[in-house]
Coordinates of C-alpha atoms and ligand atoms in Angstrom, one line a residue:
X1 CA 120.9 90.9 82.0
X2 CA 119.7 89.5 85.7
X3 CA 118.9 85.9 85.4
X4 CA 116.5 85.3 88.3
X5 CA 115.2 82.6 90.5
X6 CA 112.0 83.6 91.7
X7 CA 110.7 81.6 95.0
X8 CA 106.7 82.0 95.2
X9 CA 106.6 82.7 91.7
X10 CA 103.0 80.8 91.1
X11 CA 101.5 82.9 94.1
X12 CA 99.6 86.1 93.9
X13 CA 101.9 88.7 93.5
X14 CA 105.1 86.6 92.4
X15 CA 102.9 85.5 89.4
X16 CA 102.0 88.8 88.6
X17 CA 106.2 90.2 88.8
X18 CA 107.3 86.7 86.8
X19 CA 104.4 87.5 83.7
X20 CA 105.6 91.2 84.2
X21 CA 109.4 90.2 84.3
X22 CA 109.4 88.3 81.4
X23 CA 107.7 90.6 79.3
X24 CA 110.0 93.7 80.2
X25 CA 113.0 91.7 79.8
X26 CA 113.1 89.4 77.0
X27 CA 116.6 87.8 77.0
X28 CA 116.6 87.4 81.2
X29 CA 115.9 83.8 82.1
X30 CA 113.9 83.0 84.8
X31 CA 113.4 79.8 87.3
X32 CA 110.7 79.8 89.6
X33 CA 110.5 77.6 92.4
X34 CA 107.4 77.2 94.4
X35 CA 105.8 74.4 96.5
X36 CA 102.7 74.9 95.3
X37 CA 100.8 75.2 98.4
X38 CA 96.8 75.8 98.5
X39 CA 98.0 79.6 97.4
X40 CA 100.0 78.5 94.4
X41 CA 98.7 78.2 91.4
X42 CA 100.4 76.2 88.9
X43 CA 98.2 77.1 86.0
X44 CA 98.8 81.4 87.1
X45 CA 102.2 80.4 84.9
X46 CA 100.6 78.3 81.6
X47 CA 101.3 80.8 79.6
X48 CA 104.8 81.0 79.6
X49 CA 105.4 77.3 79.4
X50 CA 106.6 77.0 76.0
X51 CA 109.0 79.8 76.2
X52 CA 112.8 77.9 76.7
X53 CA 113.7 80.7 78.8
X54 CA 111.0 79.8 81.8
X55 CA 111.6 77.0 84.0
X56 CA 109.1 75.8 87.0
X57 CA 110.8 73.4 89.7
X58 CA 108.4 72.1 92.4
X59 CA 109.8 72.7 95.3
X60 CA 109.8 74.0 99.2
X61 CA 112.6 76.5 99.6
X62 CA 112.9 75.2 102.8
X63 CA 114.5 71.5 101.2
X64 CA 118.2 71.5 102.1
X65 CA 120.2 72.0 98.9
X66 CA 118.0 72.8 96.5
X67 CA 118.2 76.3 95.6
X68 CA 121.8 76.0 96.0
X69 CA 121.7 73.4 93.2
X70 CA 119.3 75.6 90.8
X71 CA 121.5 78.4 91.4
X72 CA 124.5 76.4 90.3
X73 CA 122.7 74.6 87.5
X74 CA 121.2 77.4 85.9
X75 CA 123.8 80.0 85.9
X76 CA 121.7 82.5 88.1
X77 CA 122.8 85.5 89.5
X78 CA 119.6 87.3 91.1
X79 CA 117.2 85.7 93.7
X80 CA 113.6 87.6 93.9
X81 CA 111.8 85.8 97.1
X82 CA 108.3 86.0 97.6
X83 CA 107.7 82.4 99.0
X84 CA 105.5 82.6 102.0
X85 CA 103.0 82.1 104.1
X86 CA 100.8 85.4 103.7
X87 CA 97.6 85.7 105.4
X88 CA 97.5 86.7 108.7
X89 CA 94.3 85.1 110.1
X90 CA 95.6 82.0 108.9
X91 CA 98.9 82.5 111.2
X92 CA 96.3 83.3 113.5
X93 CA 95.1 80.0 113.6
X94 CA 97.9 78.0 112.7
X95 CA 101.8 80.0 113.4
X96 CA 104.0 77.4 112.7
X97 CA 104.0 77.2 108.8
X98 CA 104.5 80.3 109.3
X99 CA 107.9 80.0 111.2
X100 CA 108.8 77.3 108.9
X101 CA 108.7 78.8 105.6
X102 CA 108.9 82.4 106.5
X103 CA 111.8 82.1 108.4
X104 CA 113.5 79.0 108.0
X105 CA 112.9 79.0 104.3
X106 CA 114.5 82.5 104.0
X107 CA 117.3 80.9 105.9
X108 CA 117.9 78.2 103.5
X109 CA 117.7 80.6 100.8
X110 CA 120.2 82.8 102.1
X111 CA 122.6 80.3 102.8
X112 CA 122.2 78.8 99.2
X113 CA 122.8 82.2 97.6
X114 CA 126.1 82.5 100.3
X115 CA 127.5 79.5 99.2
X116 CA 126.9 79.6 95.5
X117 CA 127.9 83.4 95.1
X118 CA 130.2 84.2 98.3
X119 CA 132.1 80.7 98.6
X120 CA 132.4 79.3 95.1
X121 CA 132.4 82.5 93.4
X122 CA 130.0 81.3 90.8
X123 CA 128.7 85.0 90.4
X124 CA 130.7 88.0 90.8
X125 CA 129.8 90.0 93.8
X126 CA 128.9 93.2 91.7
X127 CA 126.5 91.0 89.4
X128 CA 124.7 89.3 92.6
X129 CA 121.7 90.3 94.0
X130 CA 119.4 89.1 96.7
X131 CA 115.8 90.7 96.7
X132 CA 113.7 89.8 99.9
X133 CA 110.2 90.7 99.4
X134 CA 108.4 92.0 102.6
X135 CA 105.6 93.5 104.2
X136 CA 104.6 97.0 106.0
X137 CA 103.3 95.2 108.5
X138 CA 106.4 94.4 110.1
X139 CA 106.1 98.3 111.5
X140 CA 103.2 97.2 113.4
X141 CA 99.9 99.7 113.8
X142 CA 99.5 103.5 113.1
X143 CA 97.3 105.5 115.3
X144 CA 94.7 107.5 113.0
X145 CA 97.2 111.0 113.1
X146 CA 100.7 109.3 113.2
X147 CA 102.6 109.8 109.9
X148 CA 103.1 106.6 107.6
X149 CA 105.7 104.7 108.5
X150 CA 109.5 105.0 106.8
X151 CA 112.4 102.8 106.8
X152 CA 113.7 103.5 110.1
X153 CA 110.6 103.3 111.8
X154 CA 111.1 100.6 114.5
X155 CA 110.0 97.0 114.4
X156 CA 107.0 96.1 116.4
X157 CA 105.4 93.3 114.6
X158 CA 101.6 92.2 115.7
X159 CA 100.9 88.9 114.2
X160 CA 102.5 85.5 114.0
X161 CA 102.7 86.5 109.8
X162 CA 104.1 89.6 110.5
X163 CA 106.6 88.2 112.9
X164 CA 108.3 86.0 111.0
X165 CA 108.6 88.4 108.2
X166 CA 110.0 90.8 110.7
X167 CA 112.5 87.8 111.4
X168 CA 113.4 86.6 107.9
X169 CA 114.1 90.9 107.2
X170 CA 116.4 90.4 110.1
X171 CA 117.9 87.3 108.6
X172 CA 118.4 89.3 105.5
X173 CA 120.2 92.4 106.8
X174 CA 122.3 89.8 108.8
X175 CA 123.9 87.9 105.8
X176 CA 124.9 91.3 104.5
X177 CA 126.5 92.6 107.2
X178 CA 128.0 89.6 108.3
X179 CA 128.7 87.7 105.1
X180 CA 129.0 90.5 102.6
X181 CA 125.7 89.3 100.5
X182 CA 124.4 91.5 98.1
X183 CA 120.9 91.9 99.4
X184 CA 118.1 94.5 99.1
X185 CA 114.7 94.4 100.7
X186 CA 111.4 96.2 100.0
X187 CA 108.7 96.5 102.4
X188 CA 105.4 96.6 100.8
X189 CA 102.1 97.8 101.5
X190 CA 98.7 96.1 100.7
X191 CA 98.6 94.5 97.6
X192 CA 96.0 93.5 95.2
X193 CA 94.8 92.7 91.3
X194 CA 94.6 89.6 89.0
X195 CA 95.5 86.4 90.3
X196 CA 94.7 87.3 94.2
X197 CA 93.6 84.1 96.2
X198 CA 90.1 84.7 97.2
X199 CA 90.8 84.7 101.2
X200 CA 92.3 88.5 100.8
X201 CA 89.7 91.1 101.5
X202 CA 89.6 92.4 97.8
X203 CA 89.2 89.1 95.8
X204 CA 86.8 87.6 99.0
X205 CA 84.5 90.7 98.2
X206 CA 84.3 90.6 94.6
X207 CA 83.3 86.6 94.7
X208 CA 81.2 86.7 97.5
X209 CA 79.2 90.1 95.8
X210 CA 79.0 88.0 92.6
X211 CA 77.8 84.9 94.2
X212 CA 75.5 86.9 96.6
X213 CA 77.0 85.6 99.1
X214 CA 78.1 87.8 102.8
X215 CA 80.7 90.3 103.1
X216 CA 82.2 89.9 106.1
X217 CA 83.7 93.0 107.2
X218 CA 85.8 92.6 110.8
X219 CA 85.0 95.2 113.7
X220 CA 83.7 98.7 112.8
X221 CA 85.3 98.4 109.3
X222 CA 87.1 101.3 110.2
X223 CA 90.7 99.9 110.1
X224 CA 93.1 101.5 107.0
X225 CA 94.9 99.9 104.7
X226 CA 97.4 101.7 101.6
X227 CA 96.5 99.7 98.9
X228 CA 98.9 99.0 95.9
X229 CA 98.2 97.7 92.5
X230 CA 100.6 94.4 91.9
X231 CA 101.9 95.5 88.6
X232 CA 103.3 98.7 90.6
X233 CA 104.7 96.7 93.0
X234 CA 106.5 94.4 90.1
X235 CA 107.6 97.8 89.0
X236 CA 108.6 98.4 91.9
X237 CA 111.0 95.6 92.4
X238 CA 112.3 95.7 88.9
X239 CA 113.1 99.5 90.2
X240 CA 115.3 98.6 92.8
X241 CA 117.2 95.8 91.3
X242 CA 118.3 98.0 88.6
X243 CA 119.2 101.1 90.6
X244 CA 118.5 100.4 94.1
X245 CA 121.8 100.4 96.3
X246 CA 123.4 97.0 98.1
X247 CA 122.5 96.8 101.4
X248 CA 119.3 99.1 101.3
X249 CA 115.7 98.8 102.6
X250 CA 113.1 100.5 100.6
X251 CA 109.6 101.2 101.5
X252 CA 107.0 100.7 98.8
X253 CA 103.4 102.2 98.6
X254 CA 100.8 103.6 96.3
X255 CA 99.7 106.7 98.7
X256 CA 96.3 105.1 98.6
X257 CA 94.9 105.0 101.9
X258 CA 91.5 103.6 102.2
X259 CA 89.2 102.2 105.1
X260 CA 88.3 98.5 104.5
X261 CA 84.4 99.8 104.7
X262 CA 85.1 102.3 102.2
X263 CA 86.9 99.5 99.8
X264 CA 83.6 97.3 100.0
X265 CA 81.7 100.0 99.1
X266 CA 83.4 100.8 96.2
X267 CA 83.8 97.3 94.8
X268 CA 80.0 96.9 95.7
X269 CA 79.3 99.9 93.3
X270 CA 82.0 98.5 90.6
X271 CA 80.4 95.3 90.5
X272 CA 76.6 96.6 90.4
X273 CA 77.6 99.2 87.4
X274 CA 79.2 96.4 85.5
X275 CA 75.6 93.8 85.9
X276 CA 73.6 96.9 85.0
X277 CA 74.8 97.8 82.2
X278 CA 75.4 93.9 80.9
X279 CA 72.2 92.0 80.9
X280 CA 74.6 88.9 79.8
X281 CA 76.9 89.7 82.8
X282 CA 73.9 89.8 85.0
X283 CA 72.7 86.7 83.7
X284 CA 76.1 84.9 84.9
X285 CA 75.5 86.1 87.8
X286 CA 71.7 85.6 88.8
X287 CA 72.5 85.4 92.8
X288 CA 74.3 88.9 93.0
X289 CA 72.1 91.7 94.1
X290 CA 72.9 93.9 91.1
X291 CA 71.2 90.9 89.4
X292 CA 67.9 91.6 90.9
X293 CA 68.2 95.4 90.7
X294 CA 69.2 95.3 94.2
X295 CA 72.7 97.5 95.7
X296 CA 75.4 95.0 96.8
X297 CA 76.1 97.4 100.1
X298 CA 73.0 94.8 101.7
X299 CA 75.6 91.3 101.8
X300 CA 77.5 94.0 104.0
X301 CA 78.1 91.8 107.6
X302 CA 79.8 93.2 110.4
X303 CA 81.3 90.0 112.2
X304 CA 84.0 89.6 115.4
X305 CA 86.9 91.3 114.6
X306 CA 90.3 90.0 114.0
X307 CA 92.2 89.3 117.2
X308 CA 95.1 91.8 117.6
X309 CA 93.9 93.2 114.2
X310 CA 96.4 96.7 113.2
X311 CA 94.1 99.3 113.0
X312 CA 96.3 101.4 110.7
X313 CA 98.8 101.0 107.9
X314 CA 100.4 104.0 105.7
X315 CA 103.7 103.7 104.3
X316 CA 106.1 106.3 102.6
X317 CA 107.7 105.6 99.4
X318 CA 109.7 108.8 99.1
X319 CA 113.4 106.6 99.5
X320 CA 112.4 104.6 96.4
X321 CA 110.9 107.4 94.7
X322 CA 113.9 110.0 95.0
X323 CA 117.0 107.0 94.2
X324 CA 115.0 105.2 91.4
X325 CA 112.3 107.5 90.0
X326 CA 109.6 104.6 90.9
X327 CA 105.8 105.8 91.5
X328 CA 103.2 103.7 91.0
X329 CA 100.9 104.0 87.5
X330 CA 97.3 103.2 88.9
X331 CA 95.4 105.1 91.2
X332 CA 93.1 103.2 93.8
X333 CA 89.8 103.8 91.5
X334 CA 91.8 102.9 88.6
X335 CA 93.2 99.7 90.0
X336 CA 90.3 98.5 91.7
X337 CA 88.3 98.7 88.1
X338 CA 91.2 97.0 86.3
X339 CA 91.1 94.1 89.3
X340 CA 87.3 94.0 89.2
X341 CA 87.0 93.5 85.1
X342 CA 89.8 90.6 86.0
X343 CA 87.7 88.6 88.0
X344 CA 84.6 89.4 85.8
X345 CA 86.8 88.2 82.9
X346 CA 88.4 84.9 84.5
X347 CA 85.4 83.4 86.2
X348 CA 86.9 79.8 85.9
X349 CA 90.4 80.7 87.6
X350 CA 88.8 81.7 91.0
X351 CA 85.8 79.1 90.7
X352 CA 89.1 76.8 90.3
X353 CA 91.1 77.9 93.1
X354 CA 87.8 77.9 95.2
X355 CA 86.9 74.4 94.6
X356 CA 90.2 73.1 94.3
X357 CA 89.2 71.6 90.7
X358 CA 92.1 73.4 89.4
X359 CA 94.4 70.5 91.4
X360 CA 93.0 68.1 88.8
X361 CA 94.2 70.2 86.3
X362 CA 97.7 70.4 87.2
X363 CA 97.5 67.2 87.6
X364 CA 96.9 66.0 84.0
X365 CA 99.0 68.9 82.7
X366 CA 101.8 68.6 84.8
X367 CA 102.2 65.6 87.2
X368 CA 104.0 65.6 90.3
X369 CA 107.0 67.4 88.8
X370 CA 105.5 70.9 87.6
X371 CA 107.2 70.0 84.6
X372 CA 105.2 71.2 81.2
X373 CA 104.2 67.9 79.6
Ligands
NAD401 P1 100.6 84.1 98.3 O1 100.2 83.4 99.5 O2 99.6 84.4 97.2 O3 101.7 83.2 97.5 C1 102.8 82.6 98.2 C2 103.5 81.6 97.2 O4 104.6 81.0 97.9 C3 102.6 80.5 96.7 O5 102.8 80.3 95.3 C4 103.0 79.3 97.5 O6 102.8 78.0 96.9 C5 104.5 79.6 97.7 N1 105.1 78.9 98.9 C6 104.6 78.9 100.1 N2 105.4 78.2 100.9 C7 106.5 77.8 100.2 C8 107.6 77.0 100.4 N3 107.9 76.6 101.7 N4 108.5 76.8 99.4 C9 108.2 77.3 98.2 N5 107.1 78.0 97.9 C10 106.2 78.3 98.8 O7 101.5 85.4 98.7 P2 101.5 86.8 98.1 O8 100.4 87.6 98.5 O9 101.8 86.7 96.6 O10 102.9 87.4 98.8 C11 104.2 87.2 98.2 C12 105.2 87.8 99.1 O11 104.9 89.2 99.2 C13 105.2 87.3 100.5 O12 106.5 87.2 101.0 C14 104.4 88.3 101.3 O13 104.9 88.4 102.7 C15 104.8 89.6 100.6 N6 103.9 90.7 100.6 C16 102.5 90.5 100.3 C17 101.7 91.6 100.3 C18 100.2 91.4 99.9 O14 99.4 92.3 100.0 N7 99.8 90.2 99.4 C19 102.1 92.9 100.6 C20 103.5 93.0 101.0 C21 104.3 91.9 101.0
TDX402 O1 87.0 88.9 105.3 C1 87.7 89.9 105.6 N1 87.1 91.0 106.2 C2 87.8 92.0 106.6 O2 87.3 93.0 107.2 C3 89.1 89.9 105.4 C4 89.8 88.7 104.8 C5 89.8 91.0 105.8 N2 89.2 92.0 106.4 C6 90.0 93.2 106.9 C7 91.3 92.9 107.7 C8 92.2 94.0 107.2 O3 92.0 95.1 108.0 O4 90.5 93.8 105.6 C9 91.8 94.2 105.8 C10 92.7 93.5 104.8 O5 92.8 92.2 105.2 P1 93.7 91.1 104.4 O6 93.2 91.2 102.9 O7 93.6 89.8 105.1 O8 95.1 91.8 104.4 P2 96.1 92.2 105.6 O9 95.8 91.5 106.8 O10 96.0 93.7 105.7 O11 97.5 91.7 105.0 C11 97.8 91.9 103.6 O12 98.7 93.0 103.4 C12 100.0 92.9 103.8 C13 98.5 90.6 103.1 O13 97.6 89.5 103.3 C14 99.8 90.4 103.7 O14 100.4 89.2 103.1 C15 100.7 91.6 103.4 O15 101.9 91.5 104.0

């Protein structure tokens, strides 16, 4: 059995594969290293602190040496990387974190794995196994009537984010060709579900509908997204490390193309069912409109819209589905009421997160190290 280290693990949807990992594979080990910026969450991991088989190492992957040295240390054979920086408009404002970790990170990582499985020989080749976690987005923009995009549709990234994933791919598909590493990548659509940082348009809406506070919806609200539950995703993954072939790029999607103005609706009607029928709910919740016997649809703000903003993703699974039998379990409806009855159900998680109170807390439970006191 794979023992992994997972980079990004206390982030969104690394959080979400590690808790999914673990329970699907009860003798693998797993480390994950993460730096902990504002989008990871220390405490998205508590749970599995007293299990001897989870490690957490604070860390930036981008520190010279270091994976190298857990990789050696720990015996491990697999690297899943999600470490990132991840939201666009924040490479909007600010690119160079986003060069830095995106694609000098992944450097580092890749030359760690090289030397630890290539040069010393810790691993042998046919047990090794390099999973880069990317994004859709490095395909660029759909027209409304262009198919979704497939594996060999051409680069033509839009965004500083999307950029330097489309470089840190590159990187990837490099070290195998070159270097013989055994690498796989998946490109993944729109993801979203428990744990989701509440800048994302999913999480953003749900809080800001609960706090009755604006929904700001960029443009004409008219842009697409294909929208994938993270536990299908963590499937997903787990698909391709088992049966995926060396070398490969796999496209990963739920088929669930939506307009962002026809996500908020939805979530607005999810959220108003849930206060109606809940007087208790409701009363948590005395600012939303639901609350007041009002529709959520009226926080609903069209602002500026995103500069450069894609107006269409869609993405084609059928590679992954036809060499590993992977397709995804929820439907949109399905998966947007799961994620909706997360948030309802973990009101101090994203109350933490948003006020940064949950610092404190990893504070006195962990230090500076990350290490389970
Ligand atoms: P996220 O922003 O929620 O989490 C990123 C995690 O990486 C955080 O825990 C953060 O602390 C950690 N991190 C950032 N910089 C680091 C560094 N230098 N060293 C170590 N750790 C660092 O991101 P996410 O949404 O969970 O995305 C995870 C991966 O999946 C990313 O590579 C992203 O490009 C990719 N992806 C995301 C989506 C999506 O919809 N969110 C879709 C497709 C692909
Ligand atoms: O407040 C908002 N209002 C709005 O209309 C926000 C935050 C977003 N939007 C729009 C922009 C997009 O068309 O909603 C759509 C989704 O936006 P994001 O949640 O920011 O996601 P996106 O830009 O599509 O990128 C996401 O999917 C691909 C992830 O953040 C990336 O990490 C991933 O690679």
């Amino acid at each position: 059995m794979a023992d992994l280290l997972v980079t990004g693990g206390a982030g969104f949807i690394g959080a979400n594969f590690v808790h999914y990992w673990h329970a699907a594979h009860p003798s693998s080990r797993i480390v994950v290293l993460d730096a902990l910026t504002y989008a990871g969450n220390r405490a998205n991991l508590a749970a599995l602190d007293a299990d001897p088989r989870f490690t957490f190492v604070h860390g930036d992957i981008g520190t010279e040496g270091l994976a190298a040295d857990l990789l050696r240390r720990h015996a491990l054979d697999t690297v899943v990387h999600f470490a990132a920086e991840s939201h666009v408009d924040r490479s909007i404002l600010g690119p160079d974190a986003f060069l830095q970790t995106n694609i000098m990170g992944t450097h580092e990582l890749l030359k760690a794995a090289r030397q630890v499985w290539l040069e010393e020989q810790r691993v042998p080749r046919d047990r090794a196994r390099f999973h880069h976690v990317s994004t859709d987005e490095v395909y660029g923009s759909l027209s409304f009537d262009d198919p979704p995009f497939v594996e060999t549709t051409p680069y033509a990234p839009n965004s500083p984010y999307s950029a330097s994933k489309a470089a840190s791919d590159h990187l990837v598909r490099a070290y195998h060709h070159t270097y013989g590493l055994p690498v796989t990548t998946t490109n993944c659509s729109n993801n979203y579900g428990p744990w989701h940082f509440p800048e994302k348009l999913i999480p953003l809406l749900i809080v800001n509908v609960l706090l009755g506070r604006a929904i700001p919806v960029y443009g004409d609200g008219r842009n697409v997204r294909d929208w994938l539950y993270v536990e299908d995703h963590a499937r997903a993954i787990d698909a391709v490390l088992a049966r995926g072939r060396v070398g490969e790029v796999y496209n990963v999607g739920g088929r669930a193309e939506a307009a962002n103005i026809d996500i908020v609706r939805t979530v607005c009607a999810l959220v108003d069912d849930r206060l109606r029928a809940d007087a208790a709910l409701a009363g948590r919740f005395p600012a939303s409109p639901a609350s007041a016997g009002a529709a959520s649809t009226t926080l609903i703000t069209y602002v500026a819209d995103r500069p450069g903003h894609d107006r269409r993703y869609a993405i084609a699974p059928d590679k992954l589905t036809a060499e590993t039998g992977w397709t995804p379990r929820e439907t949109l409806s399905t998966g947007l009421a799961r994620t909706v009855d997360w948030f309802l159900a973990n009101e101090p998680w994203w109350r933490g997160v948003m006020d940064g109170s949950y610092r404190a807390w990893i504070d006195a439970q962990y230090g500076a190290t990350g290490a389970a006191r």
